[in-house]
Structures are given as structure tokens and as C-alpha cells.
Amino acid sequence: MKAAEKHVTDPKILEGLKGFSAQEGQHYRIHMKFNAAVKRAGFPGLEALEKELSDDYQRFTKTKSLRFNLAYAEGFEAITMNLINSMMGENGLGDDLPDYLEMIQWHFVEELEHRTVAFDVYDHVCGGYFYRLFVGAWAQWHFISWIHRTTQYMLKVRPQPKLSAEEIAQQNAADRMGNASSLRSLIPALLGTYLPTYTPHQVEIAPGIQPLADKYTAMALKVS
């Protein structure tokens, strides 16, 4: 995304892009610290998975076109934004969150804040619906498969505790209810991103998210 800055001639889009790059840079630094703590907690194999993903992104930067990388970024942002929007309640993830969930909520809120940037930059610099569609869909597959591999590794290292038949039935019922609720909002929203008329500017965000954004901005200013 940062490589696109010199190609952006619209001042508003450029301002959004610079803000996006600053937020994502901060996310990266904080998540690297968080990931290091997770690895120390008994998941050293995450190091190899992280390197593999980093190598992929380095390769894309060096060998793929700017158009490919912008379309990838938009596909990635489209799926993460819709996943987050379906997971967040009217007022976020709840009150009195532990530190790690507070960090995740902060990241989620900023993803919703800059949800239009990758789309606007791609459309402004390159454009092209079908290219965005196919590369974006591939980006989503690439992201989901990496998440799946990471989850499988962590479950193998630290399996979930065995539950009784009654506990399993209760958990399955709760999961089905939660998944059904999330899927009802996620699937139509995600499918909508594949339409020629899609724009993230039309995505509705719960009113309670803005106060959270203001809170995290104030926190960032206090420590900067």
C-alpha cells in the first residue's frame, strides 16, 4: 500500500492512505510483541509459520505488480472488515476486557475505521472490477488457509480439554447459535463484496464503535 503513495493524486485518498499505513505499522509492532509472548507460552512452531507468511508477502512485493498487491490488500481488507463487523456487538466486544482482548478490540476498531482505504486506492490507482474480484478472492483463500494451518498447529500443541457428553452437547448448541448469528450477517455482507456495485463506503457500522475509536485515539495520543 505504501508503494502506491506516489501514484495517488487525490489529496483525500492520500491522507487516508498515510493514516492507513501508520495504523498498520503500529498494528504490526504491537502484534509482533504479542506473538512473541504466545511463542514463549509454548508455541515455538509459530516462528516457522510467521516466516513462511512473511516470505510470501516479501515475494509478492518483489515479483508481483502494484496492481496485484493493491487488489490483494483490498481482498484482505474486505474479508477482515466483514468478519470483524459481524463479530463486534453494538458496543464492541464488551466491558472490562482482559488486556489481550482490549488489544484485539483496538485493532478491530481501527480495521473498521480504515475500511474504505484499500478499496479507494485500488480504484484510484489501477481500477478494474474483474481483476479485483479474482485477485481479492485468491487473497482471501490465502489468508484463511494460513489461519487454518496456524489454528491446527496450536490445537495439536495444546489440545482442548476433554468434556463430558453433556458439556459437548451444550457447547455444540451454543456454537451453533453463535455461528448461525454470525453467518447470517457475514455471508450476505461478504458475498456483497464480489458485486460490481460494491463499495465499503456503504457498509453500516454500529454507532457504539465510534466512541471506542475516540477512546483508543486518546490513549494513543497520551503515550505518543
CSV table of C-alpha atoms in Angstrom, one decimal:
chain,number,residue,atom,x,y,z
A,1,MET,CA,0.0,0.0,0.0
A,2,LYS,CA,2.8,2.4,0.9
A,3,ALA,CA,4.3,1.9,-2.6
A,4,ALA,CA,1.1,3.4,-4.1
A,5,GLU,CA,1.5,6.8,-2.4
A,6,LYS,CA,3.5,8.3,-5.3
A,7,HIS,CA,0.7,7.3,-7.7
A,8,VAL,CA,-2.2,8.9,-5.7
A,9,THR,CA,-3.2,12.4,-6.9
A,10,ASP,CA,-6.4,12.8,-4.8
A,11,PRO,CA,-5.5,14.6,-1.5
A,12,LYS,CA,-8.3,12.9,0.4
A,13,ILE,CA,-7.3,9.4,-0.7
A,14,LEU,CA,-3.6,10.2,0.0
A,15,GLU,CA,-4.5,11.4,3.5
A,16,GLY,CA,-6.4,8.2,4.1
A,17,LEU,CA,-3.6,6.1,2.7
A,18,LYS,CA,-1.0,7.7,5.0
A,19,GLY,CA,-3.2,7.2,8.0
A,20,PHE,CA,-3.8,3.5,7.0
A,21,SER,CA,0.0,2.9,6.7
A,22,ALA,CA,0.6,4.5,10.1
A,23,GLN,CA,-2.1,2.4,11.7
A,24,GLU,CA,-1.0,-0.9,10.1
A,25,GLY,CA,2.6,-0.2,11.1
A,26,GLN,CA,1.6,0.2,14.7
A,27,HIS,CA,-0.6,-2.9,14.5
A,28,TYR,CA,2.5,-4.9,13.2
A,29,ARG,CA,4.7,-3.7,16.0
A,30,ILE,CA,2.2,-4.5,18.7
A,31,HIS,CA,1.3,-7.9,17.2
A,32,MET,CA,4.9,-8.9,16.9
A,33,LYS,CA,5.2,-8.4,20.7
A,34,PHE,CA,2.0,-10.3,21.3
A,35,ASN,CA,3.1,-13.1,19.0
A,36,ALA,CA,6.5,-13.3,20.8
A,37,ALA,CA,4.6,-13.8,24.1
A,38,VAL,CA,2.4,-16.5,22.6
A,39,LYS,CA,5.5,-18.4,21.3
A,40,ARG,CA,7.1,-18.2,24.8
A,41,ALA,CA,3.9,-19.6,26.2
A,42,GLY,CA,4.6,-22.9,24.4
A,43,PHE,CA,4.1,-22.4,20.7
A,44,PRO,CA,7.6,-22.2,19.2
A,45,GLY,CA,6.4,-23.6,15.8
A,46,LEU,CA,4.6,-20.3,15.1
A,47,GLU,CA,8.0,-18.9,14.2
A,48,ALA,CA,8.2,-21.0,11.0
A,49,LEU,CA,4.6,-20.2,10.1
A,50,GLU,CA,5.3,-16.5,10.6
A,51,LYS,CA,8.4,-16.7,8.4
A,52,GLU,CA,6.5,-18.5,5.7
A,53,LEU,CA,3.8,-15.8,5.6
A,54,SER,CA,6.4,-13.0,5.7
A,55,ASP,CA,8.3,-14.7,2.8
A,56,ASP,CA,5.0,-14.8,0.8
A,57,TYR,CA,4.4,-11.1,1.3
A,58,GLN,CA,8.1,-10.2,0.5
A,59,ARG,CA,7.8,-12.3,-2.7
A,60,PHE,CA,4.5,-10.5,-3.7
A,61,THR,CA,6.2,-7.1,-3.1
A,62,LYS,CA,9.2,-8.0,-5.2
A,63,THR,CA,7.7,-10.1,-8.0
A,64,LYS,CA,4.1,-9.0,-8.4
A,65,SER,CA,2.7,-5.8,-9.9
A,66,LEU,CA,1.5,-2.9,-7.8
A,67,ARG,CA,-2.0,-3.7,-9.2
A,68,PHE,CA,-1.8,-7.3,-7.8
A,69,ASN,CA,-0.6,-6.1,-4.4
A,70,LEU,CA,-3.4,-3.4,-4.2
A,71,ALA,CA,-6.0,-5.9,-5.3
A,72,TYR,CA,-4.7,-8.4,-2.7
A,73,ALA,CA,-4.8,-5.7,0.0
A,74,GLU,CA,-8.4,-4.9,-0.9
A,75,GLY,CA,-9.5,-8.6,-0.8
A,76,PHE,CA,-7.8,-9.0,2.5
A,77,GLU,CA,-9.4,-5.8,4.0
A,78,ALA,CA,-12.8,-6.8,2.6
A,79,ILE,CA,-12.9,-10.2,4.4
A,80,THR,CA,-11.3,-9.0,7.6
A,81,MET,CA,-13.6,-5.9,7.8
A,82,ASN,CA,-16.7,-8.0,7.3
A,83,LEU,CA,-15.5,-10.7,9.8
A,84,ILE,CA,-14.9,-8.0,12.4
A,85,ASN,CA,-18.2,-6.2,11.7
A,86,SER,CA,-20.1,-9.5,12.2
A,87,MET,CA,-18.2,-10.3,15.4
A,88,MET,CA,-18.5,-6.8,17.1
A,89,GLY,CA,-21.6,-6.1,19.0
A,90,GLU,CA,-23.3,-2.7,19.3
A,91,ASN,CA,-20.6,-1.6,21.6
A,92,GLY,CA,-17.6,-3.8,20.7
A,93,LEU,CA,-16.5,-6.9,22.4
A,94,GLY,CA,-17.8,-6.0,25.8
A,95,ASP,CA,-16.8,-4.2,29.0
A,96,ASP,CA,-13.9,-5.0,31.4
A,97,LEU,CA,-11.9,-6.9,28.8
A,98,PRO,CA,-8.6,-8.5,29.7
A,99,ASP,CA,-5.5,-6.8,28.2
A,100,TYR,CA,-5.2,-9.1,25.2
A,101,LEU,CA,-8.8,-8.7,24.2
A,102,GLU,CA,-8.5,-5.0,24.7
A,103,MET,CA,-5.6,-5.1,22.2
A,104,ILE,CA,-7.7,-7.1,19.8
A,105,GLN,CA,-10.7,-4.8,20.1
A,106,TRP,CA,-8.4,-1.8,19.4
A,107,HIS,CA,-7.1,-3.5,16.3
A,108,PHE,CA,-10.7,-4.4,15.2
A,109,VAL,CA,-11.9,-0.8,15.7
A,110,GLU,CA,-9.1,0.6,13.6
A,111,GLU,CA,-9.8,-2.0,10.8
A,112,LEU,CA,-13.4,-0.7,10.7
A,113,GLU,CA,-12.1,2.9,10.7
A,114,HIS,CA,-9.9,2.5,7.6
A,115,ARG,CA,-12.2,0.0,5.8
A,116,THR,CA,-12.5,2.2,2.7
A,117,VAL,CA,-8.8,3.0,2.1
A,118,ALA,CA,-7.6,-0.1,0.2
A,119,PHE,CA,-10.7,0.0,-2.0
A,120,ASP,CA,-10.3,3.7,-2.8
A,121,VAL,CA,-6.5,3.4,-3.5
A,122,TYR,CA,-7.0,0.4,-5.8
A,123,ASP,CA,-9.9,2.1,-7.6
A,124,HIS,CA,-7.9,5.4,-7.9
A,125,VAL,CA,-4.5,4.0,-9.0
A,126,CYS,CA,-5.5,0.9,-11.1
A,127,GLY,CA,-9.2,0.0,-11.1
A,128,GLY,CA,-10.8,-2.9,-12.8
A,129,TYR,CA,-13.6,-5.0,-11.3
A,130,PHE,CA,-12.7,-8.5,-12.6
A,131,TYR,CA,-9.1,-8.2,-11.6
A,132,ARG,CA,-10.1,-7.0,-8.1
A,133,LEU,CA,-12.6,-9.9,-7.9
A,134,PHE,CA,-10.2,-12.7,-8.8
A,135,VAL,CA,-7.1,-11.5,-7.0
A,136,GLY,CA,-9.2,-10.5,-4.0
A,137,ALA,CA,-10.9,-13.9,-3.8
A,138,TRP,CA,-7.4,-15.6,-4.0
A,139,ALA,CA,-6.1,-13.3,-1.3
A,140,GLN,CA,-9.0,-14.4,1.0
A,141,TRP,CA,-8.2,-18.0,0.3
A,142,HIS,CA,-4.5,-17.4,1.0
A,143,PHE,CA,-5.4,-15.7,4.3
A,144,ILE,CA,-8.0,-18.2,5.5
A,145,SER,CA,-5.7,-21.2,4.7
A,146,TRP,CA,-2.9,-19.7,6.7
A,147,ILE,CA,-5.2,-19.0,9.7
A,148,HIS,CA,-6.4,-22.7,9.4
A,149,ARG,CA,-2.9,-24.0,9.5
A,150,THR,CA,-2.0,-21.9,12.5
A,151,THR,CA,-5.1,-23.0,14.4
A,152,GLN,CA,-4.4,-26.6,13.6
A,153,TYR,CA,-0.8,-26.3,14.9
A,154,MET,CA,-1.9,-24.6,18.1
A,155,LEU,CA,-4.6,-27.2,18.8
A,156,LYS,CA,-2.1,-30.0,18.2
A,157,VAL,CA,0.4,-28.5,20.7
A,158,ARG,CA,-2.3,-27.8,23.2
A,159,PRO,CA,-5.5,-29.8,22.7
A,160,GLN,CA,-8.7,-28.6,24.1
A,161,PRO,CA,-9.6,-30.2,27.5
A,162,LYS,CA,-11.9,-33.3,27.2
A,163,LEU,CA,-15.5,-32.6,28.0
A,164,SER,CA,-18.3,-34.8,29.1
A,165,ALA,CA,-21.0,-35.8,26.6
A,166,GLU,CA,-23.4,-33.3,28.3
A,167,GLU,CA,-20.8,-30.5,28.1
A,168,ILE,CA,-20.1,-31.3,24.5
A,169,ALA,CA,-23.8,-31.1,23.6
A,170,GLN,CA,-24.2,-27.8,25.4
A,171,GLN,CA,-21.1,-26.4,23.8
A,172,ASN,CA,-22.2,-27.5,20.3
A,173,ALA,CA,-25.6,-25.9,20.9
A,174,ALA,CA,-24.0,-22.6,21.9
A,175,ASP,CA,-21.6,-22.8,19.0
A,176,ARG,CA,-24.4,-23.4,16.5
A,177,MET,CA,-26.4,-20.5,17.8
A,178,GLY,CA,-23.4,-18.2,17.8
A,179,ASN,CA,-22.2,-19.3,14.4
A,180,ALA,CA,-25.7,-19.1,12.9
A,181,SER,CA,-26.0,-15.5,14.1
A,182,SER,CA,-22.6,-14.5,12.8
A,183,LEU,CA,-23.0,-16.3,9.5
A,184,ARG,CA,-26.4,-14.6,8.9
A,185,SER,CA,-24.7,-11.3,8.9
A,186,LEU,CA,-21.3,-12.3,7.5
A,187,ILE,CA,-22.2,-14.3,4.4
A,188,PRO,CA,-24.5,-11.7,2.7
A,189,ALA,CA,-22.0,-9.0,3.5
A,190,LEU,CA,-19.1,-11.0,2.2
A,191,LEU,CA,-20.9,-12.0,-1.0
A,192,GLY,CA,-21.8,-8.4,-1.5
A,193,THR,CA,-18.1,-7.5,-1.8
A,194,TYR,CA,-18.0,-9.6,-5.0
A,195,LEU,CA,-20.6,-7.5,-6.8
A,196,PRO,CA,-19.6,-4.8,-9.3
A,197,THR,CA,-21.6,-2.2,-7.3
A,198,TYR,CA,-19.7,-3.0,-4.0
A,199,THR,CA,-18.2,-0.1,-2.1
A,200,PRO,CA,-17.1,-0.3,1.6
A,201,HIS,CA,-18.4,3.3,1.9
A,202,GLN,CA,-21.9,1.8,2.2
A,203,VAL,CA,-21.1,-0.7,5.0
A,204,GLU,CA,-23.0,0.1,8.1
A,205,ILE,CA,-21.0,0.2,11.4
A,206,ALA,CA,-22.7,0.1,14.8
A,207,PRO,CA,-22.9,3.6,16.4
A,208,GLY,CA,-21.1,2.3,19.5
A,209,ILE,CA,-17.9,1.8,17.6
A,210,GLN,CA,-17.1,5.5,17.2
A,211,PRO,CA,-16.8,6.1,21.0
A,212,LEU,CA,-14.3,3.2,21.1
A,213,ALA,CA,-12.3,4.7,18.2
A,214,ASP,CA,-12.2,8.0,20.1
A,215,LYS,CA,-11.1,6.2,23.3
A,216,TYR,CA,-8.2,4.4,21.5
A,217,THR,CA,-7.2,7.6,19.7
A,218,ALA,CA,-7.0,9.4,23.1
A,219,MET,CA,-4.9,6.6,24.5
A,220,ALA,CA,-2.5,6.7,21.6
A,221,LEU,CA,-2.1,10.4,21.9
A,222,LYS,CA,-1.4,10.1,25.6
A,223,VAL,CA,1.6,7.7,25.0
A,224,SER,CA,2.9,9.2,21.8
